mmCIF file of C-alpha atoms in Angstrom:
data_model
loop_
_atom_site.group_PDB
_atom_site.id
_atom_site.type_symbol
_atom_site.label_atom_id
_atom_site.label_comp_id
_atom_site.label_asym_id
_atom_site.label_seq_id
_atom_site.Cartn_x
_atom_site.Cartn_y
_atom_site.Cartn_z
ATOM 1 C CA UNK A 817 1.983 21.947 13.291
ATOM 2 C CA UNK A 818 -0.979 19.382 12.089
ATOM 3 C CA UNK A 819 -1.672 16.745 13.668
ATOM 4 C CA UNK A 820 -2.315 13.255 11.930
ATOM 5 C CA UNK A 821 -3.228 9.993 13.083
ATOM 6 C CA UNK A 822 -1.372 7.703 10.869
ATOM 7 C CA UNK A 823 -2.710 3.473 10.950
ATOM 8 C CA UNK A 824 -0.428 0.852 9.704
ATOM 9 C CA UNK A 825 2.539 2.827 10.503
ATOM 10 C CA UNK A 826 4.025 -0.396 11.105
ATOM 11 C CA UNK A 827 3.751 -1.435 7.564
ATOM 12 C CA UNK A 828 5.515 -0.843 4.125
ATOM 13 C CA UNK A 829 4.165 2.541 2.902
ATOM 14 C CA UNK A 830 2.462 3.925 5.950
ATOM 15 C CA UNK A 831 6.268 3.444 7.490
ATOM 16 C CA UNK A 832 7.336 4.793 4.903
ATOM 17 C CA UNK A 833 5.300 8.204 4.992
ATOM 18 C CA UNK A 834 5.576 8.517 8.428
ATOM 19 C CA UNK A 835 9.584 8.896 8.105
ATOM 20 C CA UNK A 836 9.414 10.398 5.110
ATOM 21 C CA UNK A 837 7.254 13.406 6.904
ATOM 22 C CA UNK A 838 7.817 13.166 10.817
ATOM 23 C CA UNK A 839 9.335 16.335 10.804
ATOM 24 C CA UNK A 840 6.532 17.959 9.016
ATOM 25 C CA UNK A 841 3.594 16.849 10.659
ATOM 26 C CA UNK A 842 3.059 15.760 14.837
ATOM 27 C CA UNK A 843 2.008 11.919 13.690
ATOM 28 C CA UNK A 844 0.139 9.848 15.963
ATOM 29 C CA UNK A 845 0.812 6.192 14.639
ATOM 30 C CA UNK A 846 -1.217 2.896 15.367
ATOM 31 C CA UNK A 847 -0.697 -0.363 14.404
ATOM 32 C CA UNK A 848 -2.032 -3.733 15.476
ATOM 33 C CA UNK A 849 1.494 -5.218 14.778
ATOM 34 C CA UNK A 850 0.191 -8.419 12.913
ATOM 35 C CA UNK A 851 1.491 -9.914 9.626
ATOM 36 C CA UNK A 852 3.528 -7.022 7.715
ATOM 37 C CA UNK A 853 4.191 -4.743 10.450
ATOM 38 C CA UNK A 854 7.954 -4.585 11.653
ATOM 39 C CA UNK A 855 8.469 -2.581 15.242
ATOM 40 C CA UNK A 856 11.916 -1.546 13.596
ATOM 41 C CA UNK A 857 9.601 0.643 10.764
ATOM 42 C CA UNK A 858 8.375 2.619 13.441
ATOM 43 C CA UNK A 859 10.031 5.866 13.906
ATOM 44 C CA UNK A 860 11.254 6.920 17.096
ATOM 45 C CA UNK A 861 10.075 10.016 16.689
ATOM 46 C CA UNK A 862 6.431 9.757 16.349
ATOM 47 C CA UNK A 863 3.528 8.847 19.040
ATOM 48 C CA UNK A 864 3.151 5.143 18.636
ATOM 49 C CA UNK A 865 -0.177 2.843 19.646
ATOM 50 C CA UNK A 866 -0.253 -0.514 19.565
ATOM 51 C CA UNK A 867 -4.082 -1.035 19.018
ATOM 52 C CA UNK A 868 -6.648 -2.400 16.604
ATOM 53 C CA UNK A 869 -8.436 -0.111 14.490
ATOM 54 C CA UNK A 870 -11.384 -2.508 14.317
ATOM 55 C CA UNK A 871 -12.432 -2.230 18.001
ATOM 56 C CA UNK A 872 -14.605 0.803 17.805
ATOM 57 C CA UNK A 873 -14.154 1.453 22.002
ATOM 58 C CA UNK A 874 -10.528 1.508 21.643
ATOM 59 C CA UNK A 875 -10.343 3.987 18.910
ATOM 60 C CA UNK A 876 -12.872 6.149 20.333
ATOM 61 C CA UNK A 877 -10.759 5.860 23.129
ATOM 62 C CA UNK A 878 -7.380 6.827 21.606
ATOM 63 C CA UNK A 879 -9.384 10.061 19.864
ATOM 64 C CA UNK A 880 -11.028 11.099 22.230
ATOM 65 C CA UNK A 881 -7.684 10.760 24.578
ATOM 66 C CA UNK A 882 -5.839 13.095 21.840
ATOM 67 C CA UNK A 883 -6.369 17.075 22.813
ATOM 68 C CA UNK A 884 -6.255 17.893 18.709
ATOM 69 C CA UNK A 885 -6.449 16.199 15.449
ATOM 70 C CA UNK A 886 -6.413 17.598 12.137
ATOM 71 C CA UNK A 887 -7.064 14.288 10.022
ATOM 72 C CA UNK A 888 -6.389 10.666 9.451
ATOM 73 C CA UNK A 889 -4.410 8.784 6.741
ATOM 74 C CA UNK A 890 -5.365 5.027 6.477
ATOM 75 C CA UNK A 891 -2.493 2.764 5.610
ATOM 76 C CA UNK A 892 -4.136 -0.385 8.106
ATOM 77 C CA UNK A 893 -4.806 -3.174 5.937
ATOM 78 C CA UNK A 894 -4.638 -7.194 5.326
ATOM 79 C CA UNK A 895 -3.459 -7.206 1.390
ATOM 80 C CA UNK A 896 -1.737 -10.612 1.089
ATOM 81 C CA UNK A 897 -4.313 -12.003 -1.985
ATOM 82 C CA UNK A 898 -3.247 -15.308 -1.152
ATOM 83 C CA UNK A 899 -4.299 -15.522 2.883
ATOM 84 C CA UNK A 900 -7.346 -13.818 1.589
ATOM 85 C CA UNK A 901 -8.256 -16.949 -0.511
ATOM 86 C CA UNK A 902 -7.541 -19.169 2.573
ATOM 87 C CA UNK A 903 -9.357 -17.205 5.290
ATOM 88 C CA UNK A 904 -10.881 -13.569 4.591
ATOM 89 C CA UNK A 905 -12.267 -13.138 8.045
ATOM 90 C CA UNK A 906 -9.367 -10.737 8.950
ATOM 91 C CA UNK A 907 -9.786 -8.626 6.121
ATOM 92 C CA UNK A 908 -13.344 -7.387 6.382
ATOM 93 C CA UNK A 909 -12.652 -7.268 9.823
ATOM 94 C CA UNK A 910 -9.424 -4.738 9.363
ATOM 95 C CA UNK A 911 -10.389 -3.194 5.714
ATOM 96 C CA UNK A 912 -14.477 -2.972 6.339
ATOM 97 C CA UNK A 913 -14.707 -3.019 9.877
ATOM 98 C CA UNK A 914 -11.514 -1.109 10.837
ATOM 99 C CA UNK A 915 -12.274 1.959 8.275
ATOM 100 C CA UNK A 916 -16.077 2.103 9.606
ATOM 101 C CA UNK A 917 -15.051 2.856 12.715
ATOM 102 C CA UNK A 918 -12.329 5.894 11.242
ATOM 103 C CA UNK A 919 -15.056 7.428 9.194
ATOM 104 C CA UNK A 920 -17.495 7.471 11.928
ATOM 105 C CA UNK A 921 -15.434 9.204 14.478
ATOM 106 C CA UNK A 922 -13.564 11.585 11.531
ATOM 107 C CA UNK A 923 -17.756 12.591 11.021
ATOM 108 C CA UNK A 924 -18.326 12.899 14.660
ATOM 109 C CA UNK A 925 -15.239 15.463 14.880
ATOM 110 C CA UNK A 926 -15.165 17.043 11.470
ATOM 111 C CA UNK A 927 -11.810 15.985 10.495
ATOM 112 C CA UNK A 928 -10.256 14.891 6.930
ATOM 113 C CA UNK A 929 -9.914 10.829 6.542
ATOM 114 C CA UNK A 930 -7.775 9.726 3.518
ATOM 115 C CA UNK A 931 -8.107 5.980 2.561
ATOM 116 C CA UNK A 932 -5.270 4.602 1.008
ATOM 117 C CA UNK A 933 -7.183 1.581 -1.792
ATOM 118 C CA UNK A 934 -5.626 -0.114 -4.129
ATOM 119 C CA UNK A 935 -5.448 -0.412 -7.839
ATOM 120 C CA UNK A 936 -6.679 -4.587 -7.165
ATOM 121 C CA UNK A 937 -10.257 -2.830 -7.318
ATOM 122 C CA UNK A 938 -10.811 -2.311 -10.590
ATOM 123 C CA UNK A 939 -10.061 -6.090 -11.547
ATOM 124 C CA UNK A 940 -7.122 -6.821 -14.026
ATOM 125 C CA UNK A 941 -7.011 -5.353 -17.428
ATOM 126 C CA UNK A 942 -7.435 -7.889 -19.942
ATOM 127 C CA UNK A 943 -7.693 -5.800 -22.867
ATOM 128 C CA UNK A 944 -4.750 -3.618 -22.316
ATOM 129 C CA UNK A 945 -7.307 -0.670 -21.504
ATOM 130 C CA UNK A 946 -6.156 1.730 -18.557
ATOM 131 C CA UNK A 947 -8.864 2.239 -15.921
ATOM 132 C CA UNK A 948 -9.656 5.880 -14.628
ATOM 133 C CA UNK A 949 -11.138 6.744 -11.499
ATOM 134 C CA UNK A 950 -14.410 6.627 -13.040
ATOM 135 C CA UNK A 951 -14.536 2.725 -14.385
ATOM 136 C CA UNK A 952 -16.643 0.205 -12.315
ATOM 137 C CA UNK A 953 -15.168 -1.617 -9.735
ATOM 138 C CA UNK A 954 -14.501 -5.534 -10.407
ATOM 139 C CA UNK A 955 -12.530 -6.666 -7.611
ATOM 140 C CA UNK A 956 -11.703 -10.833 -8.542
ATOM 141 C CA UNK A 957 -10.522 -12.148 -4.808
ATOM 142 C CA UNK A 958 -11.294 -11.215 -1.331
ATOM 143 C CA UNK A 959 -9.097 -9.086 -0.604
ATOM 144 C CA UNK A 960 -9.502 -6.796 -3.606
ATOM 145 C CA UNK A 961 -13.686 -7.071 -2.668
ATOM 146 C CA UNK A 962 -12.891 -5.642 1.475
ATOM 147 C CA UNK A 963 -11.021 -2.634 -0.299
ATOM 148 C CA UNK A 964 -13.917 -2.106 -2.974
ATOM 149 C CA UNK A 965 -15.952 -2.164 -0.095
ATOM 150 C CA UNK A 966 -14.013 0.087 2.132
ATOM 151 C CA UNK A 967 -13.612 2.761 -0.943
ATOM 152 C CA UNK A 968 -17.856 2.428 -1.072
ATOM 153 C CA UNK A 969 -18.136 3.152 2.171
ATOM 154 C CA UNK A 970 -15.927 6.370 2.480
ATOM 155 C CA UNK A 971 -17.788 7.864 -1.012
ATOM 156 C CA UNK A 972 -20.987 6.739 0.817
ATOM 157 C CA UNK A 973 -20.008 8.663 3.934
ATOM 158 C CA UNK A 974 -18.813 11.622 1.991
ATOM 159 C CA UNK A 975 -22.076 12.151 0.245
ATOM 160 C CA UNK A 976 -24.771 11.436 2.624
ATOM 161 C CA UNK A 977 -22.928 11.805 6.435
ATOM 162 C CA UNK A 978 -20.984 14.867 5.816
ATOM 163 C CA UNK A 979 -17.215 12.900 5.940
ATOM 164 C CA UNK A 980 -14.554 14.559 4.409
ATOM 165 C CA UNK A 981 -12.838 11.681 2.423
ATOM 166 C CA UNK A 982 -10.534 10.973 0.079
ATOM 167 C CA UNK A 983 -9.845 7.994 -1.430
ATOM 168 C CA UNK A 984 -6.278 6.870 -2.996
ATOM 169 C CA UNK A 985 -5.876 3.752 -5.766
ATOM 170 C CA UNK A 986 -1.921 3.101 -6.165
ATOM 171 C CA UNK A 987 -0.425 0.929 -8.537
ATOM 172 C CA UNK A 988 1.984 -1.858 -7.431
ATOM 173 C CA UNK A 989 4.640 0.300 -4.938
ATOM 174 C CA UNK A 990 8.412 -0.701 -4.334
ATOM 175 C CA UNK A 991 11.115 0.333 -1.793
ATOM 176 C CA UNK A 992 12.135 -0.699 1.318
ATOM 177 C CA UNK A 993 10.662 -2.021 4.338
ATOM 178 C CA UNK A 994 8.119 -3.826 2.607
ATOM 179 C CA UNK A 995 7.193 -7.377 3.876
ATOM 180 C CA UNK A 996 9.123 -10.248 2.513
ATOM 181 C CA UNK A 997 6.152 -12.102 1.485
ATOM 182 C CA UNK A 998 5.702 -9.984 -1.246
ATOM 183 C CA UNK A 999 7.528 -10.668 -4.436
ATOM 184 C CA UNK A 1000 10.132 -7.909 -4.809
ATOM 185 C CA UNK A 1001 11.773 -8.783 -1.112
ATOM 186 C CA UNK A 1002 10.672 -12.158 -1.604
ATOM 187 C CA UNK A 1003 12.866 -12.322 -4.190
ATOM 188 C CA UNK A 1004 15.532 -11.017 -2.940
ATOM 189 C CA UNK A 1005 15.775 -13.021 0.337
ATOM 190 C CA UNK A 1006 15.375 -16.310 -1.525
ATOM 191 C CA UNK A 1007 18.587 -15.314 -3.757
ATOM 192 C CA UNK A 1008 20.606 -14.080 -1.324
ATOM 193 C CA UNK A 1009 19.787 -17.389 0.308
ATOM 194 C CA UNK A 1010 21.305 -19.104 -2.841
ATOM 195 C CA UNK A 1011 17.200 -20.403 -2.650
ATOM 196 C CA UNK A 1012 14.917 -20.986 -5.523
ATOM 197 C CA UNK A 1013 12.165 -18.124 -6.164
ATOM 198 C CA UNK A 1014 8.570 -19.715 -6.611
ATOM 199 C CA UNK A 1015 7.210 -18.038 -9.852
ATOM 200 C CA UNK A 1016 3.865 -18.967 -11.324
ATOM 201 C CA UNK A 1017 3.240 -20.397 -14.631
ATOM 202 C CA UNK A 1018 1.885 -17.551 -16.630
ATOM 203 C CA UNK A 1019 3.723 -14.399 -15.931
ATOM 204 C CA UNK A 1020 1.744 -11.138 -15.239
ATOM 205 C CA UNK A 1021 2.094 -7.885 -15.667
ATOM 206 C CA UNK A 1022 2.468 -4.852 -13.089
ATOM 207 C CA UNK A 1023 2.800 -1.273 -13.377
ATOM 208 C CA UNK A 1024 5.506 0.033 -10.335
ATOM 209 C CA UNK A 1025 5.554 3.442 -8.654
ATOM 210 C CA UNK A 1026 8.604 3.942 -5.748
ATOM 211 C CA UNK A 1027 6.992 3.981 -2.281
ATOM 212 C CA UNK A 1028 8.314 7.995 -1.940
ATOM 213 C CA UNK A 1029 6.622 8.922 -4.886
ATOM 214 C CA UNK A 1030 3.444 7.004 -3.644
ATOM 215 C CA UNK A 1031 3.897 9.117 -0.289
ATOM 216 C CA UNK A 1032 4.278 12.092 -1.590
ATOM 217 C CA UNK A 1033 1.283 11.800 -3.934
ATOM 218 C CA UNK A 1034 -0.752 10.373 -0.393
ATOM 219 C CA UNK A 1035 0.310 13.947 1.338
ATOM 220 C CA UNK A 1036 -0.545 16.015 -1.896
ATOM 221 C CA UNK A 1037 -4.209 14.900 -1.564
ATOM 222 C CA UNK A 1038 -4.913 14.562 1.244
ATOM 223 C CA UNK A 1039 -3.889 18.391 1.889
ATOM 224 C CA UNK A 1040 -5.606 19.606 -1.443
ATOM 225 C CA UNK A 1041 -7.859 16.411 -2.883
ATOM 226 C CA UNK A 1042 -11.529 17.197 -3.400
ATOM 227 C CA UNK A 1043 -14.028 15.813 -0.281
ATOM 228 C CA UNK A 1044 -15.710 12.464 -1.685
ATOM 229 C CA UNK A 1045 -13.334 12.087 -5.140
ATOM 230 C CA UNK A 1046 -10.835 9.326 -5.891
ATOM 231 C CA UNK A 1047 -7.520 9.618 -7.189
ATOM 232 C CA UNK A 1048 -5.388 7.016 -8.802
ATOM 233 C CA UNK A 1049 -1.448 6.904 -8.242
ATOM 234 C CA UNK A 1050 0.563 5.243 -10.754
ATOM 235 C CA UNK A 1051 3.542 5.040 -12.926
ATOM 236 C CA UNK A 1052 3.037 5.013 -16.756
ATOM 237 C CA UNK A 1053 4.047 2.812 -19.816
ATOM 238 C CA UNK A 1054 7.773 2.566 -18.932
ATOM 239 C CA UNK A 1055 7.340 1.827 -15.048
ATOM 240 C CA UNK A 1056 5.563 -1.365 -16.479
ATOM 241 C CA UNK A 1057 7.318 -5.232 -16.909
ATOM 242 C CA UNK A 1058 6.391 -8.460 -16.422
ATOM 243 C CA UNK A 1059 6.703 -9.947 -13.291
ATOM 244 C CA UNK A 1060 9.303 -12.956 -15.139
ATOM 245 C CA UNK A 1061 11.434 -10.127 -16.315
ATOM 246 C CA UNK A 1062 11.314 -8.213 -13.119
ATOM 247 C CA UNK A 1063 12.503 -11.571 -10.906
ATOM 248 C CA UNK A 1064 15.357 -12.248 -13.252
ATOM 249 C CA UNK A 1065 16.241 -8.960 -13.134
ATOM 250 C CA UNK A 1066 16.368 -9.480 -9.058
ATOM 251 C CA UNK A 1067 18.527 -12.279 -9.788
ATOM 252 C CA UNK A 1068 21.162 -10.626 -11.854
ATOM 253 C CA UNK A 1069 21.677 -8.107 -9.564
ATOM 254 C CA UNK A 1070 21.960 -10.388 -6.399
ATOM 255 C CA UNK A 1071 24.136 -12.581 -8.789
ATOM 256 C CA UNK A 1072 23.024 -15.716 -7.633
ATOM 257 C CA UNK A 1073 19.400 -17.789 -7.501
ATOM 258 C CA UNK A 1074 17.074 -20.388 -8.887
ATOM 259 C CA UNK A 1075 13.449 -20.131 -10.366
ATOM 260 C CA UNK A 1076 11.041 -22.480 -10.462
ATOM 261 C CA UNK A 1077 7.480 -22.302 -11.927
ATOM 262 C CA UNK A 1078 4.713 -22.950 -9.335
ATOM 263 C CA UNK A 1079 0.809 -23.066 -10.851
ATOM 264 C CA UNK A 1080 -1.098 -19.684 -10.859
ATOM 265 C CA UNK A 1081 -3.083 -19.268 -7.445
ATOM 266 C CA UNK A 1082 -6.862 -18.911 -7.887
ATOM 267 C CA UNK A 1083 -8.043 -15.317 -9.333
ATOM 268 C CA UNK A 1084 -5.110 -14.339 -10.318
ATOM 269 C CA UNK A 1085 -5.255 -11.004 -12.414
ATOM 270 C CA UNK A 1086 -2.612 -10.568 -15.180
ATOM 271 C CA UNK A 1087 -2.420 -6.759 -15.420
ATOM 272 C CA UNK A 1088 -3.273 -4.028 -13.871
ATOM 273 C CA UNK A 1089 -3.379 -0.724 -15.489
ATOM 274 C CA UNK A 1090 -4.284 2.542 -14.272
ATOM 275 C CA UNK A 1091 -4.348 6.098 -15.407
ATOM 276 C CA UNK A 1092 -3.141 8.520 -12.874
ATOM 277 C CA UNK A 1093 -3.820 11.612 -15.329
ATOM 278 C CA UNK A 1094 -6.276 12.898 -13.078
ATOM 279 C CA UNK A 1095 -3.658 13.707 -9.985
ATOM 280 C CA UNK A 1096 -1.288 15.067 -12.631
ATOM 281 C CA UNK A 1097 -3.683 17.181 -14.656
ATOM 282 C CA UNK A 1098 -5.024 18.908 -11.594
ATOM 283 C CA UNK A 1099 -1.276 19.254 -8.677
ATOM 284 C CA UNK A 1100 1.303 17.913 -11.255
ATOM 285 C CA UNK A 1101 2.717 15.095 -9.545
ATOM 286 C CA UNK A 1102 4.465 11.962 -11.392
ATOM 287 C CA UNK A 1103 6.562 9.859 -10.537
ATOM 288 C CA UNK A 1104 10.281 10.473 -8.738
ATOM 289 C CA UNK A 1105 12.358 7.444 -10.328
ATOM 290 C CA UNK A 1106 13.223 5.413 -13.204
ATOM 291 C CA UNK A 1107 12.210 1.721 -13.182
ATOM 292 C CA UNK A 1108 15.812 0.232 -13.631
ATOM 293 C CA UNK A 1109 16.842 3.205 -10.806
ATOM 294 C CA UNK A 1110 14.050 1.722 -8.568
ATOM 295 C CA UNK A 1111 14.630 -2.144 -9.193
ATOM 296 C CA UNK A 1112 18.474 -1.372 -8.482
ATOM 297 C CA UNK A 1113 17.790 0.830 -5.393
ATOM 298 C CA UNK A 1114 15.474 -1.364 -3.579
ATOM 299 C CA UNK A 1115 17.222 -4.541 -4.289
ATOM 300 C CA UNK A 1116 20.265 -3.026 -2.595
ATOM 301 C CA UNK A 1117 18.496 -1.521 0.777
ATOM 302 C CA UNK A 1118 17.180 -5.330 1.240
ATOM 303 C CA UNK A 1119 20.966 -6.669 0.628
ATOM 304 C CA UNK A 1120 22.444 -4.094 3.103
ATOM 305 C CA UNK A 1121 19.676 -5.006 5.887
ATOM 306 C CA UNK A 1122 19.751 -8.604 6.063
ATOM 307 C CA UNK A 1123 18.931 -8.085 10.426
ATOM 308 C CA UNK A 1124 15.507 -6.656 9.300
ATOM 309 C CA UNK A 1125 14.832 -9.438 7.307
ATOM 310 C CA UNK A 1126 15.788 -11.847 10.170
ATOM 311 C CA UNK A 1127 13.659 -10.195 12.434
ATOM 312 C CA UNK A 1128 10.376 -10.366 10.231
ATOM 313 C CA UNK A 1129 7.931 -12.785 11.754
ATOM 314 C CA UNK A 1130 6.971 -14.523 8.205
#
């Protein structure tokens, strides 16, 4: 059975995967159980360490502790935009930092290391023109800029240090377990609380994938993605809606709520848009479910676990 070391298993996706495919794979999960991570996404069944995946002597550590490893799949990251504004220390410390010290040791032992980016990179879309894996970077906020500079730093790695690396770009991903500072189970927690939803002024636009089909595309490459390319994972046309349309939505189906019109935070990108033609031209993935299927779905899983909400250390 392979072996994976799995960071941010804690989190939203990298939970996510790891239930998704513990019976698949052995998975050795870490997690530095800050903001985001919830100890009830951890799976009982995999190997869990609590550790921080920017301290180079306590990974080496954990590796070298581990008799075999086939690979690693990088979930660990600080991706609140906003707390990147305020303070970015953390996140060149987890998203630079943290994925140095992976890609060294994955080198040192000739193992696979998949980086899981972020669509933020490429900067928003103000034209309506879709970005490939090929269009320059222009990250607009801290925390977009420590994941442009993690993806550099794998490619870098790949061609000059002999890493095997793949790097992943996904679109805007719901489901559940995500944390509730983000604006689907934001929303949903301040209308259940009968509490009004902060929205800003001018309302964006976001392409959304469902976190299994996101997972499923993450496993896909990194078992057959090409050493030192980049592959985007995204929803198309129809998966897209503004984010005004998507809260109200939210509200509908909770059947009770308030909005109320905050001004836009510093940097903020209206649209993102990326092609994922590349992953479906070459493995044929796309996309598992229907926007109004996903909105509906997720909205529900946060409604019928209000005790993991409670226990989320916002």
């Amino acid at each position: 059975m392979t072996t994976l070391l799995v960071t941010g298993c804690a989190g939203f996706i990298g939970s996510n995967f790891c239930r998704l495919f513990e019976n698949e794979f052995k998975i050795i999960g870490v997690d530095c159980m800050g903001r985001g991570s919830h100890p009830a996404n951890i799976p009982e069944r995999i190997t869990f360490h609590d550790l921080d995946i920017s301290r180079a002597s306590t990974v080496s550590g954990l590796m070298d502790s581990l008799p075999h490893l086939d690979g690693i799949i990088n979930f660990a990251a600080e991706s609140h935009v906003d707390f990147s504004l305020q303070d970015d220390a953390k996140f060149w410390k987890t998203n630079v930092e943290g994925l140095r010290c992976l890609a060294r040791w994955a080198i040192r032992k000739k193992i696979r290391l998949l980086q899981v980016s972020t669509d933020e990179v490429y900067g928003s879309s103000l034209k309506g023109e879709w970005f490939t894996e090929k269009s320059p970077l222009n990250p607009r906020n801290p925390y977009a800029a420590s994941k442009a500079a993690g993806d550099l730093l794998v490619l870098s790695y790949s061609h000059s240090n002999g890493l095997d690396g793949v790097i992943t770009r996904g679109c805007n991903t719901m489901g559940p377990r995500q944390f509730p500072d983000k604006v689907v189970p934001k929303a949903v927690t301040c209308f259940l609380k009968d509490e009004s939803f902060p929205l800003y002024r001018t309302s964006a636009k976001r392409l959304w994938l469902d976190v299994e089909s996101h997972c499923r595309a993450v496993k896909l490459l990194f078992e057959k993605g090409k050493s030192g390319e980049v592959y985007n994972i995204a929803s198309g046309q129809d998966h897209e809606i503004e984010t005004r349309a998507l809260v109200e939505t939210i509200r509908n189906i909770v059947g009770k709520g308030t909005i109320r019109e905050v001004d836009d935070r510093a940097g903020y990108d209206l649209r993102y848009l990326i092609s994922a033609e590349k992953i479906q031209n070459e493995f044929g993935w796309s996309p598992r479910k229907k926007l109004p299927q996903l909105i509906e779905q997720t909205v529900l899983w946060y409604h019928d676990h209000p005790e993991w909400i409670r226990e989320c250390k916002v």
